[in-house]
Amino acid sequence: MVSNGPGRINQAFSVRSSTWPKSQLRADWAYFGDKEALFDAALTQEVMDAAQADRFDPDDLEGYAGRTYDLLVERPRLWRLLTWHHLERGQDVLMLPAGEVLLGEKLDGIAAAQAEGRIVADFTPMDVVRLVAALTQLWCMTGAARDATEHAARRATIMRAVGRLLRV
């Protein structure tokens, strides 16, 4: 992993090095072991909090995508942590150890919905998870919506795309 120490961790947390006391950083690192473990703990907490905020429902993939987009807009720190994790480590956030049970539940729910003909079976369950995630994150890679109308239009686009892609 390429890093320049606390500076990158501070950026991921949206905290400037000058405002985060070095003694606090040392205490955090002492507790967590190193910056990797500190980052893992922060990312895991954010992902698990997000998962608790909105339960996945394979019969409402459109709604799930819309709610997840709202969550990412409301919690930009989560989006930054996910992006940093992917860019710095080149790893898939879906494979976080703490998320294995949640991912398994999603995959099982999608497989059942596919077997019962409620969603298309053209994709593997993991592909469905990735497609919904990618469409959900589409607008997170651009500037913030100018107003509530633009936000609603983006959300509707995501939901419509998920529905058209995955509904039978």
XYZ file of C-alpha atoms in Angstrom:
168
model
C 0.000 0.000 0.000
C 1.289 3.399 -0.942
C 0.815 5.957 1.789
C 2.345 8.952 3.443
C 1.309 8.070 6.963
C -1.188 10.006 9.007
C -1.828 12.540 6.272
C -3.751 10.033 4.140
C -5.713 8.707 7.091
C -6.594 12.259 8.094
C -7.764 13.016 4.556
C -9.977 9.956 4.557
C -11.586 11.217 7.755
C -11.846 14.770 6.399
C -9.636 16.036 9.156
C -6.641 18.224 8.539
C -3.410 17.177 10.195
C -3.175 20.591 11.830
C -6.525 20.131 13.610
C -6.101 16.542 14.738
C -3.841 16.475 17.780
C -0.811 14.273 17.242
C -1.317 12.838 20.730
C -4.782 11.671 19.663
C -3.350 10.055 16.535
C -0.733 8.255 18.624
C -3.419 7.096 21.073
C -5.620 5.838 18.243
C -2.721 4.006 16.655
C -1.735 2.503 20.009
C -5.283 1.216 20.478
C -5.733 -0.076 16.936
C -2.148 -1.211 16.370
C -1.369 0.797 13.241
C -2.992 3.030 10.659
C -4.155 0.029 8.616
C -6.125 -1.345 11.546
C -7.461 2.125 12.371
C -8.669 2.562 8.805
C -10.179 -0.949 8.749
C -12.068 -0.200 11.960
C -13.405 3.113 10.634
C -14.430 1.639 7.274
C -16.035 -1.406 8.857
C -18.004 0.776 11.268
C -19.242 3.030 8.453
C -20.230 0.079 6.238
C -22.005 -1.740 9.072
C -23.816 1.451 10.131
C -24.946 1.947 6.539
C -26.114 -1.666 6.303
C -28.126 -1.250 9.502
C -29.667 1.975 8.197
C -31.198 0.209 5.206
C -31.848 -3.488 4.863
C -31.381 -5.093 1.468
C -34.503 -6.434 -0.218
C -34.147 -8.351 -3.506
C -37.808 -7.562 -4.276
C -37.112 -3.824 -4.076
C -33.743 -3.405 -5.774
C -34.818 -0.071 -7.222
C -35.790 1.312 -3.826
C -32.653 -0.105 -2.252
C -30.515 1.625 -4.889
C -32.322 4.929 -4.343
C -31.991 4.723 -0.571
C -28.330 3.784 -0.854
C -27.704 6.785 -3.110
C -29.395 9.004 -0.507
C -27.214 7.470 2.191
C -24.011 8.129 0.244
C -25.052 11.734 -0.353
C -25.939 12.203 3.319
C -22.712 10.515 4.461
C -19.935 11.634 2.112
C -17.363 10.237 4.538
C -18.608 6.744 3.689
C -18.101 7.377 -0.033
C -14.578 8.751 0.604
C -13.654 5.746 2.748
C -14.962 3.301 0.121
C -13.064 5.087 -2.634
C -9.862 5.301 -0.630
C -10.104 1.597 0.212
C -10.477 0.689 -3.439
C -7.769 3.034 -4.737
C -5.152 2.417 -2.057
C -5.651 -1.284 -1.559
C -7.195 -2.340 -4.827
C -9.555 -4.489 -2.805
C -13.260 -4.978 -3.014
C -15.135 -3.501 -0.079
C -17.727 -6.266 -0.485
C -15.139 -8.681 0.829
C -14.621 -6.975 4.207
C -14.625 -9.690 6.886
C -17.346 -7.932 8.901
C -19.583 -7.805 5.841
C -19.397 -11.480 4.902
C -22.710 -12.332 6.571
C -24.464 -9.346 4.977
C -23.056 -10.202 1.568
C -24.100 -13.833 1.988
C -27.650 -12.738 2.839
C -27.768 -10.520 -0.258
C -26.489 -13.295 -2.514
C -28.953 -15.831 -1.071
C -31.868 -13.397 -1.441
C -30.957 -12.600 -5.037
C -30.525 -16.285 -5.928
C -33.964 -17.065 -4.464
C -35.561 -14.134 -6.329
C -33.927 -15.329 -9.556
C -35.038 -18.924 -9.023
C -38.610 -17.713 -8.461
C -38.509 -15.471 -11.544
C -38.833 -12.174 -9.662
C -35.607 -10.743 -11.121
C -33.643 -11.671 -14.220
C -31.329 -14.648 -14.045
C -29.004 -13.255 -16.733
C -26.437 -12.305 -14.080
C -24.890 -14.133 -11.160
C -26.055 -12.932 -7.749
C -22.640 -11.284 -7.223
C -23.014 -9.501 -10.565
C -26.396 -8.166 -9.413
C -24.832 -6.815 -6.213
C -22.036 -5.169 -8.187
C -24.377 -3.705 -10.810
C -26.663 -2.185 -8.194
C -23.649 -0.809 -6.309
C -22.121 0.668 -9.470
C -25.351 2.356 -10.528
C -25.904 3.635 -6.998
C -22.439 5.198 -6.893
C -22.684 6.760 -10.352
C -23.561 10.263 -9.164
C -21.157 10.128 -6.231
C -18.307 10.555 -8.700
C -19.591 13.946 -9.834
C -20.243 17.204 -8.056
C -23.059 17.450 -5.552
C -26.559 18.035 -6.865
C -27.356 21.746 -7.113
C -30.700 21.381 -5.396
C -33.365 18.923 -4.272
C -34.812 18.723 -7.792
C -31.490 17.608 -9.275
C -30.967 15.142 -6.422
C -34.423 13.648 -7.037
C -33.716 13.385 -10.783
C -30.434 11.569 -10.135
C -32.121 9.227 -7.680
C -34.910 8.500 -10.177
C -32.334 7.767 -12.894
C -30.580 5.254 -10.651
C -33.830 3.568 -9.697
C -35.079 3.416 -13.291
C -31.762 1.960 -14.511
C -31.755 -0.743 -11.816
C -35.360 -1.626 -12.589
C -34.816 -1.851 -16.336
C -31.672 -3.896 -15.926
C -32.912 -6.414 -13.381
C -36.697 -6.732 -13.509
C -38.286 -9.503 -15.570
